Coordinates of N, CA and C in Angstrom, one line a residue:
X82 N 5.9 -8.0 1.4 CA 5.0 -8.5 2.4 C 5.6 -9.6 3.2
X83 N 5.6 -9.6 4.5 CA 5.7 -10.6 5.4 C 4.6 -11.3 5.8
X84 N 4.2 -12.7 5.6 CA 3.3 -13.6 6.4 C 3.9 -13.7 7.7
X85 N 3.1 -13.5 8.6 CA 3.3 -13.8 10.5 C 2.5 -14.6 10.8
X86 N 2.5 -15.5 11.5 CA 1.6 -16.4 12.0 C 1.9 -16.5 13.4
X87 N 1.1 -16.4 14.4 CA 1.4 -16.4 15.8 C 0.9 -18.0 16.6
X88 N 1.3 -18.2 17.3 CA 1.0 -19.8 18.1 C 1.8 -19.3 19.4
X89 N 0.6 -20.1 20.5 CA 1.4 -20.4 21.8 C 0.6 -19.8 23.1
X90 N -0.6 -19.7 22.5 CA -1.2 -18.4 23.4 C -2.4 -19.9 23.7
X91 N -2.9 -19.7 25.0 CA -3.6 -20.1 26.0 C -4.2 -19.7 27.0
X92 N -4.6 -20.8 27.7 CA -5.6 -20.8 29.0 C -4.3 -20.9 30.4
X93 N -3.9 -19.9 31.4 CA -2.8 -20.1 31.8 C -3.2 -19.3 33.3
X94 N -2.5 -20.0 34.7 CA -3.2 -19.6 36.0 C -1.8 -18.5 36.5
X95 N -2.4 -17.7 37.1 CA -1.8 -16.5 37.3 C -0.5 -17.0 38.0
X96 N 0.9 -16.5 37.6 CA 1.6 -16.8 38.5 C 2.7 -17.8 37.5
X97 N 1.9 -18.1 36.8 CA 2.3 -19.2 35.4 C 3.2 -18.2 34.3
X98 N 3.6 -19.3 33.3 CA 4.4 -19.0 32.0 C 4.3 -19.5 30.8
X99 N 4.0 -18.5 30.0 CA 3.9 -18.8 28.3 C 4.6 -18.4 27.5
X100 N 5.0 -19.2 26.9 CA 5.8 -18.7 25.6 C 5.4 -18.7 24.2
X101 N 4.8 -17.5 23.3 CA 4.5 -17.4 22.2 C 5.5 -17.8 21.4
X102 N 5.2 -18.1 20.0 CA 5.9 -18.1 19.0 C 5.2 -17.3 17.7
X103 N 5.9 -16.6 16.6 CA 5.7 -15.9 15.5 C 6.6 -16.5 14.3
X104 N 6.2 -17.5 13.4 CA 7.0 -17.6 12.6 C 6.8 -16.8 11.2
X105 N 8.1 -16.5 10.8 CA 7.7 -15.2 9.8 C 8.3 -15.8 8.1
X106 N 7.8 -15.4 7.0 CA 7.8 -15.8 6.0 C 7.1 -14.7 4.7
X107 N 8.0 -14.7 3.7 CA 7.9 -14.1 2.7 C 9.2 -12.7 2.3
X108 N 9.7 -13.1 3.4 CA 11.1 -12.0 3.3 C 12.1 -12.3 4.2
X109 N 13.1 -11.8 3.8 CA 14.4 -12.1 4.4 C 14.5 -11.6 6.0
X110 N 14.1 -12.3 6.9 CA 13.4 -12.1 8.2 C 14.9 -11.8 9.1
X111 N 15.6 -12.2 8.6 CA 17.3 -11.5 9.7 C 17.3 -10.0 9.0
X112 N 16.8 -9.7 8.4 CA 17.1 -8.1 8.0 C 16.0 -7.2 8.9
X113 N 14.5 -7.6 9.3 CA 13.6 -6.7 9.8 C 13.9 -6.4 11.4
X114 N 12.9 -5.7 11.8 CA 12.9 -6.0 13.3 C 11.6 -6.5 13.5
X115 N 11.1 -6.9 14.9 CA 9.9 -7.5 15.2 C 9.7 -6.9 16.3
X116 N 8.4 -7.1 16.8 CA 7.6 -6.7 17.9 C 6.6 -7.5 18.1
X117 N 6.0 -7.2 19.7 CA 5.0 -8.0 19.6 C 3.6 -6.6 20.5
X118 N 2.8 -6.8 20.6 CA 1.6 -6.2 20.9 C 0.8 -7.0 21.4
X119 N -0.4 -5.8 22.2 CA -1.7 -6.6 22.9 C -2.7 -5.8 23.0
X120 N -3.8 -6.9 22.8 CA -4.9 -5.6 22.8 C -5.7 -6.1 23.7
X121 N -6.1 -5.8 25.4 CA -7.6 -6.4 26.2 C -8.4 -5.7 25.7
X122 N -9.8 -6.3 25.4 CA -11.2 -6.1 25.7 C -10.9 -4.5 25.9
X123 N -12.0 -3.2 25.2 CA -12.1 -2.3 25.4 C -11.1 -1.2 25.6
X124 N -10.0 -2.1 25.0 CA -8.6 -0.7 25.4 C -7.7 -0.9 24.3
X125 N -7.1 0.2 24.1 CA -5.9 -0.1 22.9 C -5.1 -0.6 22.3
X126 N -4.4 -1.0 21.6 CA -3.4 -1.8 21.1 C -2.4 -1.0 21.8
X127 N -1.6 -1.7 22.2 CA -0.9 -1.2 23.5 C 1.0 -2.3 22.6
X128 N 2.1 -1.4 22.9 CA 3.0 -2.4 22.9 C 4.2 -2.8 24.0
X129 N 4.3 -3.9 23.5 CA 4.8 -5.2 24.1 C 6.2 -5.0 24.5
X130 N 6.8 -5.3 23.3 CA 8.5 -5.1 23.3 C 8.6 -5.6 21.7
X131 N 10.2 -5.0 21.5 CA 10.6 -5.4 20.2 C 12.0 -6.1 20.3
X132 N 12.6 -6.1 18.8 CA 14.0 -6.8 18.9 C 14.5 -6.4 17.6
X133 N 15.7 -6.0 17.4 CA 16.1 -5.3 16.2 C 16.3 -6.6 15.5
X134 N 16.8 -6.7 14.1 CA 17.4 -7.7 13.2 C 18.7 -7.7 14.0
X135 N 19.7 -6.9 14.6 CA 20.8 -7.3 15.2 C 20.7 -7.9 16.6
X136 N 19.6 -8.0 17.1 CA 19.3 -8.6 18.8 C 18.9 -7.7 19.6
X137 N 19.0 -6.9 19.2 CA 19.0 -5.9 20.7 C 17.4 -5.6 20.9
X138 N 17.0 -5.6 22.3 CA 15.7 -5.5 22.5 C 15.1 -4.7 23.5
X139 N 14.0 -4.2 23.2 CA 13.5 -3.1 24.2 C 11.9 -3.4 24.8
X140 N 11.7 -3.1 25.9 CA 10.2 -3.4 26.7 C 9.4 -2.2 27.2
X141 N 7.9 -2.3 27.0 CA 7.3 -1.5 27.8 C 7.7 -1.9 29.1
X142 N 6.8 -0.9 30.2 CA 7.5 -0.8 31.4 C 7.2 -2.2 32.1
X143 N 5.9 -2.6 31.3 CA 4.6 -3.5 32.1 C 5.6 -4.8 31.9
X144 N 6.4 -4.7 31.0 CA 6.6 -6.5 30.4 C 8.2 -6.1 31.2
X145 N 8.7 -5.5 31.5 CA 10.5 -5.6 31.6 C 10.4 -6.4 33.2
X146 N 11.3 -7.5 32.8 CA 11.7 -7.9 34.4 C 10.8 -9.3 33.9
X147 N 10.0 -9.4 33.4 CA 8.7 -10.6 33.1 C 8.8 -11.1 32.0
X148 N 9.1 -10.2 30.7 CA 8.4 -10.9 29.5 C 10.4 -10.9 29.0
X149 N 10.3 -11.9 27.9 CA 11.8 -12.0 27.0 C 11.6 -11.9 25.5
X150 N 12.3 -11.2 25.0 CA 12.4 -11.7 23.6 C 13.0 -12.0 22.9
X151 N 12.8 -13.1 21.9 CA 14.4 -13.5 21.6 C 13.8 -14.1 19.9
X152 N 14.9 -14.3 19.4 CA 15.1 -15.0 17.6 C 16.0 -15.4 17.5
X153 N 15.1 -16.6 16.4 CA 16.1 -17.7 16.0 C 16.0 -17.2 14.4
X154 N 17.0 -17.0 13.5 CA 16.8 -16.5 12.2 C 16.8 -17.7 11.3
X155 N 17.7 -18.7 11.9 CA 17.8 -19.9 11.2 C 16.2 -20.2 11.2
X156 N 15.5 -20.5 12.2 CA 14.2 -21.0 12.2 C 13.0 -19.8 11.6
X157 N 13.4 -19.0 11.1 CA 12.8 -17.3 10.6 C 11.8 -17.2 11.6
X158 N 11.8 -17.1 13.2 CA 10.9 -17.3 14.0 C 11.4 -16.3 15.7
X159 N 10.2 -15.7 16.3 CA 10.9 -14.9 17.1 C 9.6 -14.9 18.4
X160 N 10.2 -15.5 19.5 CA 9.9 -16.0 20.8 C 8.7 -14.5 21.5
X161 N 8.0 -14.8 22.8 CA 7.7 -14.1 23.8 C 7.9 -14.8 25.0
X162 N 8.6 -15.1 25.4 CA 8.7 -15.7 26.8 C 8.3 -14.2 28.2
X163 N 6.8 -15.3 28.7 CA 6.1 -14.6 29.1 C 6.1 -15.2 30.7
X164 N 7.1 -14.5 31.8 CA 6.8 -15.4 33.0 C 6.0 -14.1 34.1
X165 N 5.5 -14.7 35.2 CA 4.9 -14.3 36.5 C 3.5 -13.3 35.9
X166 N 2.9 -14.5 35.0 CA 1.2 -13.8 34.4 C 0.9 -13.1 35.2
X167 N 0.3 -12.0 35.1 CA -1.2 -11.8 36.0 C -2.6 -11.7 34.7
X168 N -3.9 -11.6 35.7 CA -5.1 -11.7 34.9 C -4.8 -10.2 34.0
X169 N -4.1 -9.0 34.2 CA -3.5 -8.1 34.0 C -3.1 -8.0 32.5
X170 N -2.5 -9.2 32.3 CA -1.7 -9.5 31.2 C -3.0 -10.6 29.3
X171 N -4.1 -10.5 30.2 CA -4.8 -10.9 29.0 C -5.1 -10.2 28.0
X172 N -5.3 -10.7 27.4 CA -5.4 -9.8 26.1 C -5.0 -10.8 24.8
X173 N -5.2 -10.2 23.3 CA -5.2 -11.2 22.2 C -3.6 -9.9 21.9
X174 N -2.5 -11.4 21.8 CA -1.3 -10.8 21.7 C -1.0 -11.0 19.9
X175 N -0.4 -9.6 19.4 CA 0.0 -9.7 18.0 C 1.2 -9.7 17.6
X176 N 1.7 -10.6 16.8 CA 3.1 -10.4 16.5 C 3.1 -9.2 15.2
X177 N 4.5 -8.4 15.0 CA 4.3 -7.3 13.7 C 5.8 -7.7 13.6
X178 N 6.2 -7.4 12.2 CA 7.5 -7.3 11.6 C 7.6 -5.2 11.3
X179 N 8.6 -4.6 11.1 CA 8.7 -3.7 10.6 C 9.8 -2.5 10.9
X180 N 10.2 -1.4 11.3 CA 11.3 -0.7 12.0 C 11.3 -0.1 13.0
X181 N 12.3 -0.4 14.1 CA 12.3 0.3 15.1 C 12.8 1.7 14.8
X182 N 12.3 2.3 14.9 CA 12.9 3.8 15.1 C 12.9 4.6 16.2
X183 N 12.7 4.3 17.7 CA 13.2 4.9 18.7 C 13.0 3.6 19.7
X184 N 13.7 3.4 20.7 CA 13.2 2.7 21.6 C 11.8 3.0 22.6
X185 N 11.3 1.7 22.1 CA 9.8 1.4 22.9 C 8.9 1.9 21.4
X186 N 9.1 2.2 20.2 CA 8.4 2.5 19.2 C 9.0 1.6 17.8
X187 N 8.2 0.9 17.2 CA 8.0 0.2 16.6 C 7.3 0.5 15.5
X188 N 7.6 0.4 14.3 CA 7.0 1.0 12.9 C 6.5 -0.4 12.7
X189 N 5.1 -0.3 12.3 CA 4.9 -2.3 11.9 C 4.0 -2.2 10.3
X190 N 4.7 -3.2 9.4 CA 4.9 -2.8 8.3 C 3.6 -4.1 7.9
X191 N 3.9 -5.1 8.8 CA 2.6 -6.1 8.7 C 2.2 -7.2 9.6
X192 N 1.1 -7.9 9.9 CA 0.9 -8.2 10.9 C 0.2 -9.7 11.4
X193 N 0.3 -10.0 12.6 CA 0.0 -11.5 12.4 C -1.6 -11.6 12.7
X194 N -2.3 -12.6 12.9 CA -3.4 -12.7 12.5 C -4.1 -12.9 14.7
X195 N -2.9 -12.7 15.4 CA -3.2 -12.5 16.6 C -3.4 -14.0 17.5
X196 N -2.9 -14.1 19.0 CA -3.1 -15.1 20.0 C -3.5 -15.2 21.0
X197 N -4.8 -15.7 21.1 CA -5.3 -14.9 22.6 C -4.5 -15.6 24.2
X198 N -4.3 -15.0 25.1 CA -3.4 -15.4 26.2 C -4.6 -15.3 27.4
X199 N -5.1 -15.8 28.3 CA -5.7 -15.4 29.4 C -5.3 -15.8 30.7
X200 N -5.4 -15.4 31.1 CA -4.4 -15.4 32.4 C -5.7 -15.7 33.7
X201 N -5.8 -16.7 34.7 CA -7.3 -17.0 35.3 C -6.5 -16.6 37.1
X202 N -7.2 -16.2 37.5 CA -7.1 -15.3 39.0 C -7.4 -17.0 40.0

């Protein structure tokens, strides 16, 4: 089992930039991959992008060009750098640990307890 804990998420004006954090604990966090997710009001858990344990990283269509992802293994902790918000982009964002097995799909083995982000028009 991995503990995830998410921080970073706010009140933020369109056009603006946030950057989450997930720091992860209870396993050897350079061996998994991570992802992150979002769910708005009334619609599905939808995903984000991921990052293998070796770096490499992949985005839905909605985040590429906008959102980054990145890890520090030293700090067992793995980034969302979120620029050019829109109100589009609110939602309570989740961090997951678990395996990628195709790009843009994400197997999530366990999960953080979620960060809400809102983005104001």
């Amino acid at each position: 089992q991995v503990r995830l804990v998410e921080s970073g998420g706010g009140l933020v004006q369109a056009g603006g930039s946030l950057r989450l954090s997930c720091a992860a604990s209870g396993r050897a966090f350079s061996r998994i991959d991570m992802g992150w997710f979002r769910q708005a009001p009334g619609k599905e858990r939808e995903f984000v992008g991921a990052i293998r344990w070796s770096g490499g990283s992949g985005y839905a269509d909605s985040a590429k060009g906008r959102f980054t992802i990145s890890r520090d293994n030293g700090k067992n902790t793995v980034y969302l750098q979120m620029n050019s918000l829109t109100p589009e982009d609110t939602a309570v964002y989740y961090c997951a640990s678990g395996t990628i097995v195709s790009p843009g799909r994400l197997i999530a083995r366990d999960w953080g307890q979620g960060t809400q982000v809102t983005v104001s028009s």
